[in-house]
Short mmCIF file of C-alpha atoms in Angstrom, two decimals:
data_model
loop_
_atom_site.label_atom_id
_atom_site.label_comp_id
_atom_site.label_asym_id
_atom_site.label_seq_id
_atom_site.Cartn_x
_atom_site.Cartn_y
_atom_site.Cartn_z
CA MET A 1 203.49 -57.48 -34.37
CA ARG A 2 199.91 -58.59 -33.99
CA ARG A 3 198.34 -58.73 -30.50
CA VAL A 4 198.29 -62.09 -28.54
CA ALA A 5 195.56 -63.77 -26.20
CA ILE A 6 195.81 -66.44 -24.08
CA VAL A 7 191.94 -68.13 -24.63
CA GLY A 8 192.34 -71.48 -22.60
CA ALA A 9 194.28 -73.27 -19.64
CA GLY A 10 194.62 -75.81 -17.95
CA MET A 11 196.57 -78.00 -15.62
CA THR A 12 196.82 -81.14 -13.55
CA ALA A 13 197.22 -81.40 -9.82
CA PHE A 14 200.65 -81.07 -8.80
CA LYS A 15 202.15 -83.53 -6.37
CA GLU A 16 204.12 -86.82 -6.68
CA HIS A 17 202.34 -88.16 -9.60
CA PHE A 18 203.98 -92.21 -9.02
CA ALA A 19 201.12 -94.17 -10.84
CA LEU A 20 200.86 -91.65 -13.78
CA GLY A 21 204.04 -90.55 -16.39
CA ILE A 22 204.69 -87.85 -18.77
CA LYS A 23 202.30 -89.68 -21.60
CA ASP A 24 199.44 -89.53 -18.82
CA LEU A 25 200.36 -85.98 -17.67
CA ILE A 26 200.29 -84.20 -20.23
CA PRO A 27 196.68 -85.37 -22.15
CA MET A 28 195.15 -84.35 -18.99
CA ALA A 29 196.27 -80.67 -18.43
CA VAL A 30 195.49 -80.30 -22.46
CA SER A 31 192.20 -81.94 -21.88
CA GLU A 32 191.33 -79.35 -19.00
CA MET A 33 192.45 -76.23 -21.24
CA VAL A 34 190.10 -77.73 -23.83
CA ALA A 35 187.11 -77.57 -21.96
CA SER A 36 188.13 -74.17 -20.46
CA VAL A 37 187.58 -72.77 -23.92
CA ASP A 38 184.28 -70.51 -23.61
CA LYS A 39 183.17 -71.52 -27.19
CA GLY A 40 185.03 -74.58 -27.67
CA LEU A 41 188.04 -75.50 -29.15
CA ASP A 42 187.82 -78.48 -32.25
CA ARG A 43 191.82 -79.79 -31.93
CA SER A 44 192.66 -79.26 -35.75
CA ASP A 45 192.28 -75.44 -35.25
CA ILE A 46 195.78 -75.95 -33.45
CA GLN A 47 198.35 -75.08 -35.85
CA ALA A 48 201.83 -75.77 -33.91
CA ALA A 49 202.88 -76.51 -30.41
CA TRP A 50 205.65 -75.02 -27.80
CA PHE A 51 206.65 -78.07 -25.40
CA GLY A 52 208.69 -77.16 -22.45
CA GLU A 53 210.32 -79.70 -20.71
CA LEU A 54 213.32 -79.91 -18.45
CA THR A 55 214.17 -83.07 -18.73
CA THR A 56 212.95 -86.28 -20.35
CA THR A 57 211.81 -89.32 -18.96
CA ASP A 58 209.84 -91.06 -21.35
CA GLY A 59 212.17 -90.30 -24.42
CA PHE A 60 211.62 -87.51 -27.60
CA PRO A 61 209.63 -85.26 -25.55
CA SER A 62 208.08 -83.08 -28.75
CA GLY A 63 207.02 -86.99 -30.55
CA ILE A 64 205.48 -87.69 -26.97
CA LEU A 65 203.28 -84.45 -27.07
CA ALA A 66 202.06 -85.24 -30.75
CA ASP A 67 201.88 -88.82 -29.85
CA SER A 68 199.87 -88.61 -26.56
CA CYS A 69 197.89 -85.68 -28.10
CA ASP A 70 196.98 -87.18 -31.69
CA LEU A 71 198.33 -83.29 -32.78
CA LEU A 72 200.42 -85.27 -35.44
CA ASP A 73 200.08 -82.85 -38.14
CA ILE A 74 201.55 -79.48 -36.54
CA PRO A 75 205.24 -78.47 -35.67
CA VAL A 76 206.14 -79.39 -32.06
CA THR A 77 208.97 -77.90 -30.93
CA ARG A 78 210.55 -78.27 -27.01
CA VAL A 79 211.68 -75.59 -25.44
CA GLU A 80 214.33 -76.19 -22.68
CA ASN A 81 215.94 -73.20 -20.32
CA ALA A 82 216.34 -74.58 -17.01
CA CYS A 83 213.90 -73.14 -14.81
CA ALA A 84 212.71 -70.39 -17.13
CA THR A 85 211.63 -73.39 -19.50
CA GLY A 86 207.89 -72.56 -18.94
CA ASN A 87 207.65 -69.07 -19.32
CA ASP A 88 210.46 -69.27 -22.39
CA ALA A 89 208.03 -71.21 -24.18
CA VAL A 90 205.01 -68.28 -23.65
CA ARG A 91 207.57 -66.13 -24.29
CA ASN A 92 208.68 -68.37 -28.11
CA ALA A 93 204.52 -69.35 -29.17
CA THR A 94 203.80 -65.34 -28.89
CA PHE A 95 206.68 -64.48 -30.54
CA ALA A 96 205.36 -67.20 -33.56
CA VAL A 97 201.63 -66.02 -33.04
CA ALA A 98 202.37 -61.99 -33.17
CA SER A 99 204.58 -62.50 -35.96
CA GLY A 100 201.47 -63.73 -38.29
CA ALA A 101 203.03 -67.28 -38.78
CA PHE A 102 200.31 -69.27 -36.60
CA ASP A 103 197.02 -68.11 -35.54
CA VAL A 104 196.37 -71.00 -32.95
CA ALA A 105 198.74 -72.32 -30.65
CA LEU A 106 199.39 -74.76 -28.03
CA VAL A 107 202.00 -74.07 -25.06
CA VAL A 108 202.57 -77.21 -22.89
CA GLY A 109 205.22 -77.56 -19.76
CA ALA A 110 205.96 -80.84 -18.05
CA ASP A 111 208.06 -82.51 -15.73
CA LYS A 112 208.19 -85.73 -14.06
CA VAL A 113 210.54 -85.31 -11.53
CA ARG A 114 209.44 -88.10 -9.06
CA GLU A 115 210.89 -90.75 -11.40
CA SER A 116 213.50 -91.27 -9.48
CA SER A 117 214.81 -90.30 -5.35
CA SER A 118 215.13 -87.01 -4.25
CA ARG A 119 219.24 -87.75 -3.79
CA SER A 120 219.63 -89.29 -7.61
CA THR A 121 217.81 -86.49 -9.06
CA PHE A 122 219.43 -83.26 -7.78
CA TRP A 123 222.70 -84.81 -9.53
CA GLU A 124 220.97 -86.00 -12.55
CA TRP A 125 219.33 -82.25 -13.18
CA ALA A 126 222.50 -80.65 -12.06
CA LYS A 127 224.64 -81.51 -14.75
CA LEU A 128 221.56 -79.69 -17.01
CA THR A 129 221.49 -76.69 -15.10
CA ARG A 130 224.60 -75.97 -14.17
CA ASP A 131 228.31 -75.02 -15.09
CA VAL A 132 229.91 -78.83 -15.25
CA ALA A 133 233.21 -77.64 -14.72
CA TRP A 134 233.25 -75.47 -11.73
CA ASP A 135 229.92 -75.69 -10.40
CA TYR A 136 228.77 -79.41 -10.38
CA PRO A 137 232.39 -80.60 -9.31
CA VAL A 138 232.10 -78.89 -5.80
CA GLY A 139 228.41 -79.61 -5.45
CA LEU A 140 226.51 -76.88 -6.23
CA VAL A 141 223.31 -78.28 -7.34
CA ALA A 142 220.19 -76.01 -6.25
CA PRO A 143 220.09 -75.65 -2.46
CA ALA A 144 223.51 -75.07 -2.44
CA ASN A 145 223.91 -72.56 -5.36
CA PHE A 146 220.61 -69.87 -4.29
CA ALA A 147 221.82 -70.71 -0.58
CA LEU A 148 224.90 -68.25 -1.62
CA HIS A 149 223.03 -65.58 -3.01
CA ALA A 150 220.58 -65.74 0.24
CA ALA A 151 223.97 -65.86 2.76
CA ARG A 152 225.10 -62.56 0.97
CA TYR A 153 221.77 -61.08 0.46
CA LEU A 154 221.53 -61.18 4.63
CA HIS A 155 225.09 -60.29 5.27
CA GLU A 156 224.05 -56.77 2.98
CA SER A 157 220.26 -56.24 3.63
CA PRO A 158 218.27 -55.61 6.83
CA ALA A 159 216.54 -58.89 6.00
CA THR A 160 216.89 -61.78 8.39
CA ARG A 161 215.86 -65.25 8.26
CA GLU A 162 212.56 -64.59 9.90
CA HIS A 163 211.79 -62.73 6.26
CA LEU A 164 212.92 -66.00 4.50
CA ALA A 165 210.13 -67.39 6.95
CA MET A 166 207.02 -65.19 6.07
CA VAL A 167 207.71 -65.97 2.61
CA ALA A 168 206.96 -69.56 3.10
CA VAL A 169 204.53 -69.06 5.63
CA LYS A 170 202.73 -66.78 3.41
CA ASN A 171 202.55 -69.23 0.34
CA HIS A 172 201.46 -72.43 2.61
CA LYS A 173 198.67 -69.91 3.52
CA HIS A 174 197.80 -69.14 0.02
CA ALA A 175 197.65 -72.68 -0.91
CA LEU A 176 195.18 -73.74 1.59
CA SER A 177 192.80 -72.81 -1.14
CA ASN A 178 194.08 -73.88 -4.18
CA PRO A 179 192.83 -77.62 -5.11
CA LYS A 180 196.08 -78.38 -7.28
CA ALA A 181 198.64 -77.38 -4.70
CA GLN A 182 200.61 -80.22 -3.39
CA LEU A 183 201.30 -78.87 0.36
CA ARG A 184 198.04 -77.61 1.19
CA TYR A 185 198.70 -77.02 4.95
CA GLU A 186 199.55 -73.82 7.13
CA ILE A 187 203.06 -73.56 8.80
CA THR A 188 204.68 -70.84 11.34
CA VAL A 189 207.62 -68.48 11.13
CA GLU A 190 208.43 -70.74 13.92
CA GLN A 191 208.69 -74.42 12.73
CA VAL A 192 210.00 -72.82 9.47
CA LEU A 193 213.40 -71.82 11.59
CA SER A 194 213.72 -74.91 13.60
CA ALA A 195 213.78 -77.26 10.15
CA PRO A 196 216.13 -79.62 9.56
CA MET A 197 218.81 -77.64 7.97
CA VAL A 198 219.47 -78.48 3.98
CA VAL A 199 222.63 -75.76 3.27
CA ALA A 200 222.58 -72.36 5.91
CA PRO A 201 220.75 -70.38 5.26
CA PHE A 202 217.59 -73.11 4.26
CA GLY A 203 216.27 -75.09 6.76
CA LEU A 204 213.57 -77.90 4.76
CA LEU A 205 210.74 -75.45 4.83
CA ASP A 206 212.40 -72.77 2.78
CA CYS A 207 212.65 -75.14 -0.11
CA THR A 208 209.81 -76.27 -2.84
CA PRO A 209 209.04 -79.75 -3.28
CA GLN A 210 210.02 -82.55 -5.95
CA SER A 211 206.49 -82.57 -7.91
CA ASP A 212 205.23 -83.84 -11.22
CA GLY A 213 202.45 -81.86 -13.18
CA ALA A 214 201.55 -80.34 -16.79
CA ALA A 215 199.78 -77.59 -17.63
CA ALA A 216 198.75 -75.98 -20.60
CA LEU A 217 197.50 -72.52 -22.72
CA LEU A 218 195.43 -71.67 -25.76
CA ILE A 219 197.47 -68.90 -27.61
CA VAL A 220 195.58 -66.93 -30.31
CA ALA A 221 195.90 -63.91 -32.86
CA GLU A 222 193.84 -60.68 -31.91
CA ASP A 223 191.95 -62.09 -35.19
CA VAL A 224 190.55 -64.59 -34.09
CA VAL A 225 189.94 -64.32 -30.14
CA ASP A 226 186.46 -63.71 -30.68
CA ARG A 227 185.95 -67.57 -32.24
CA TYR A 228 187.24 -68.88 -28.91
CA THR A 229 185.69 -66.21 -26.39
CA ASP A 230 184.79 -62.83 -25.42
CA HIS A 231 186.81 -62.12 -22.23
CA PRO A 232 190.34 -63.05 -23.43
CA VAL A 233 193.74 -62.74 -21.14
CA TRP A 234 196.17 -60.84 -23.30
CA VAL A 235 200.11 -61.46 -23.06
CA ARG A 236 201.37 -57.81 -23.02
CA GLY A 237 204.86 -58.29 -22.32
CA VAL A 238 207.28 -61.34 -22.75
CA GLY A 239 211.34 -60.97 -21.51
CA LEU A 240 214.36 -63.23 -21.28
CA GLY A 241 217.28 -62.35 -19.63
CA LEU A 242 220.82 -63.99 -18.77
CA ASP A 243 223.89 -63.51 -17.08
CA ARG A 244 227.16 -65.15 -16.15
CA VAL A 245 226.75 -68.99 -15.51
CA MET A 246 229.90 -69.63 -12.83
CA HIS A 247 229.17 -67.73 -9.55
CA GLN A 248 232.75 -66.54 -9.54
CA HIS A 249 232.28 -64.35 -12.45
CA LYS A 250 229.05 -62.79 -10.71
CA ALA A 251 229.54 -58.95 -9.96
CA ASP A 252 227.27 -59.28 -7.42
CA LEU A 253 224.81 -61.88 -5.28
CA THR A 254 222.47 -60.19 -3.84
CA THR A 255 220.55 -59.50 -7.22
CA PHE A 256 219.81 -61.65 -10.37
CA PRO A 257 220.65 -59.52 -13.44
CA ALA A 258 218.47 -62.34 -15.74
CA THR A 259 215.29 -61.05 -13.96
CA VAL A 260 216.23 -57.52 -14.14
CA LYS A 261 216.86 -57.73 -17.61
CA ALA A 262 214.04 -59.98 -18.32
CA ALA A 263 211.54 -57.69 -16.65
CA LYS A 264 212.87 -54.42 -18.30
CA ALA A 265 212.13 -56.11 -21.75
CA ALA A 266 208.45 -57.70 -20.60
CA TYR A 267 207.85 -54.05 -19.03
CA ALA A 268 208.78 -52.32 -22.66
CA MET A 269 206.94 -54.85 -24.72
CA ALA A 270 203.88 -53.95 -22.81
CA GLY A 271 204.30 -50.35 -22.27
CA ILE A 272 203.97 -50.57 -18.32
CA GLY A 273 206.31 -50.25 -15.03
CA PRO A 274 206.31 -52.18 -12.43
CA ALA A 275 203.76 -50.16 -10.72
CA GLU A 276 201.03 -51.28 -12.69
CA ILE A 277 201.48 -54.96 -11.55
CA ASP A 278 198.27 -55.79 -9.94
CA LEU A 279 199.46 -59.39 -8.63
CA ALA A 280 202.38 -61.98 -9.75
CA GLU A 281 203.73 -65.45 -9.44
CA VAL A 282 207.56 -65.17 -8.83
CA HIS A 283 209.91 -68.04 -8.56
CA ASP A 284 210.34 -69.22 -5.37
CA CYS A 285 211.97 -72.51 -6.05
CA PHE A 286 213.70 -71.38 -2.04
CA SER A 287 211.97 -68.28 0.14
CA ALA A 288 215.30 -66.06 -0.16
CA VAL A 289 214.86 -65.74 -4.28
CA GLU A 290 211.29 -65.04 -3.90
CA LEU A 291 212.78 -61.76 -1.26
CA ILE A 292 215.45 -60.82 -3.69
CA SER A 293 212.89 -60.61 -6.70
CA TYR A 294 210.72 -58.18 -5.28
CA GLU A 295 213.65 -55.85 -5.99
CA ASP A 296 214.61 -57.11 -9.46
CA LEU A 297 211.20 -56.59 -10.66
CA GLY A 298 210.85 -53.37 -9.58
CA PHE A 299 208.37 -54.31 -6.87
CA THR A 300 210.26 -51.93 -4.02
CA GLU A 301 213.24 -50.67 -3.31
CA ARG A 302 216.96 -51.87 -3.14
CA PHE A 303 217.05 -54.02 -0.49
CA GLY A 304 213.29 -52.90 0.14
CA ALA A 305 212.31 -56.69 0.26
CA ALA A 306 212.33 -57.74 3.92
CA ALA A 307 209.82 -54.26 4.80
CA TYR A 308 207.77 -55.45 1.83
CA VAL A 309 206.97 -59.08 3.21
CA GLU A 310 206.31 -57.95 6.50
CA SER A 311 204.13 -54.80 5.83
CA GLY A 312 201.90 -57.43 3.93
CA ALA A 313 201.60 -55.71 0.86
CA THR A 314 202.27 -59.41 -0.61
CA THR A 315 199.63 -61.43 0.90
CA VAL A 316 196.46 -61.98 -0.53
CA GLY A 317 194.52 -58.77 0.44
CA GLY A 318 197.58 -56.58 0.46
CA ALA A 319 198.45 -54.31 -1.67
CA ARG A 320 200.14 -56.51 -4.73
CA PRO A 321 199.92 -60.46 -3.74
CA VAL A 322 202.82 -62.76 -5.03
CA ASN A 323 202.20 -66.19 -5.26
CA ALA A 324 198.30 -66.60 -4.85
CA SER A 325 198.46 -69.81 -5.78
CA GLY A 326 200.87 -70.95 -3.06
CA GLY A 327 203.60 -70.49 -5.56
CA LEU A 328 206.86 -73.44 -6.39
CA LYS A 329 206.89 -73.34 -2.48
CA ALA A 330 203.84 -74.62 -2.14
CA LYS A 331 201.88 -75.33 -4.99
CA GLY A 332 204.97 -77.86 -6.48
CA HIS A 333 207.49 -77.47 -8.71
CA PRO A 334 207.75 -79.73 -12.50
CA PRO A 335 209.94 -77.23 -13.70
CA GLY A 336 209.05 -77.53 -17.44
CA ALA A 337 205.37 -77.08 -16.62
CA THR A 338 206.24 -73.90 -13.59
CA GLY A 339 206.50 -71.13 -15.78
CA VAL A 340 202.76 -72.12 -17.91
CA ALA A 341 201.07 -73.40 -14.42
CA GLN A 342 202.03 -69.84 -13.37
CA CYS A 343 199.87 -68.30 -16.84
CA VAL A 344 197.34 -70.36 -15.96
CA GLU A 345 196.88 -69.12 -12.61
CA LEU A 346 196.83 -65.54 -14.07
CA PHE A 347 194.58 -66.59 -16.54
CA GLU A 348 191.86 -67.43 -13.66
CA GLN A 349 192.94 -64.45 -11.48
CA LEU A 350 192.77 -62.22 -14.27
CA ARG A 351 188.96 -63.61 -15.44
CA GLY A 352 187.92 -63.70 -11.72
CA GLU A 353 187.81 -67.47 -12.12
CA ALA A 354 190.49 -68.40 -9.46
CA SER A 355 190.47 -70.21 -6.15
CA ASN A 356 192.57 -67.51 -4.19
CA GLN A 357 191.30 -64.66 -6.05
CA VAL A 358 192.44 -61.43 -5.81
CA ASP A 359 190.17 -58.52 -6.13
CA GLY A 360 190.28 -56.31 -9.02
CA ALA A 361 193.42 -57.32 -10.64
CA THR A 362 193.84 -56.61 -14.26
CA THR A 363 197.48 -56.39 -14.63
CA ALA A 364 199.39 -59.80 -13.89
CA LEU A 365 203.16 -61.16 -14.01
CA ALA A 366 205.27 -64.50 -13.84
CA HIS A 367 208.67 -65.12 -13.34
CA ASN A 368 210.94 -67.57 -13.90
CA ILE A 369 214.53 -67.95 -12.88
CA GLY A 370 216.50 -70.67 -13.70
CA GLY A 371 220.32 -72.75 -13.74
CA PRO A 372 223.04 -71.09 -11.84
CA THR A 373 220.54 -67.95 -11.23
CA ALA A 374 221.94 -67.40 -15.15
CA VAL A 375 218.45 -67.04 -16.91
CA SER A 376 215.01 -65.44 -16.46
CA ALA A 377 211.69 -65.42 -18.47
CA VAL A 378 208.71 -62.85 -17.27
CA THR A 379 205.56 -63.10 -19.03
CA VAL A 380 202.99 -59.61 -18.41
CA LEU A 381 198.99 -60.72 -18.62
CA SER A 382 196.10 -58.45 -18.83
CA SER A 383 192.56 -58.31 -19.17
CA ALA A 384 192.96 -55.29 -20.82
CA LYS A 385 194.20 -54.86 -24.16
CA GLY A 386 195.97 -52.30 -24.21
#
C-alpha cells in the first residue's frame, strides 16, 4: 500500500451552537481545513469524502455534506460507529487512498448534540449505541454503562476517586489555552469529589459536556504530498477493535478489549510500540475511561494507571502528555467529530503549531472507544514518514 499523509486540518469551536446547524458547522470546518493547506487547495482536487456523524439532525448525512460544501461530483460515504466514528472515518479514508483508489480524500466529522434536551438526548442516542434488548431497558445510558467499568476498576486496582479527579483536573488545565475548547476553566480535585453525583463513581465533573461541532482533514497519497505541503503529518497506523456488546458477556470490566485490539493493529501497521508514542489524545468521555485506557494502550502496566497519572507523566511537560487539547472532558464531545478533531490537534502538534504545544513530539496517537464499550478506533500519526 502507498504511504498516506494529512496535509490540511480544521475544526469549529466545540460548544453549544444553538444558533447553528450541521449545514453551518460542516462548511466552517472544511473552510478552515482548506485555509490550512500550505500550498493551497483547489476543491476540485478532492476525489472522495468520508463523513462521520453519529446521528443526523438535518437529514441525509452524505447529501448534506456534498450539498453544503459544493462537492456534488464525488462519492461521499457516511461512517457511523458509535463514539469511534471519527477515527473510523479516518481509517476508511486512509485505506482508500493507500489502495490507490484515490489520491486526495476529505474526512469530516460532525454532530449536533444540543438539538434537544440533555435528558432526551441520552435516551435517543442510547438506542443507537447500546444493546436495545438488554442494556437499554435497564437504563444503561452512557454514564451508567461506563460506571460499571469504573466501579469494578476502583475495586480491583489501587486507583481511587481522587485519581479519577486528577484526570479531570489535568484536562481542564490543558483546555485553558485551547480557544476551541468548550470548558476553559480550571477545577480542583476537591471540586470534582464534591460535585453532584451522576452515577457512582462519577460526579458531574467526571463527565464530558454535550457539544456541537465539526472537524475536517485532507488525506493524500505520498505521490502528491509535495503539491500541498513540505510539512505533512503521516498516517502511520490505523486500527479498529470490537468486543462483546452486552455487559453480562464481558469477561473483565477492568479493561476495554476493543482498545487493546485496535491499538495492537495500529502499532503493527506503524511498525512501532507504545514506548514510541510522544503524546496522545485519549477518549475521556468519563474520567475513568482515560485512566483504564493508559493500560490498554500500553502506556503503563496493568493497574499502573493511578501511579502513572499521579506521577505527572500525562500532563504537558511530562513524559507523555495526554489530551493536551483538553480532551473530551474539557474540549467537548460531538461524537462524530471527536476522533477527527483529535487528529486535527495532533496534526498541529506534530507541525509545532498547537495552542498547547508539546515540545519535541514526533509520534502521536488518537483513540476513541464507544457504544457499550464494544468498539474502539486508534490512529497513529507521525511527522516522520517511517
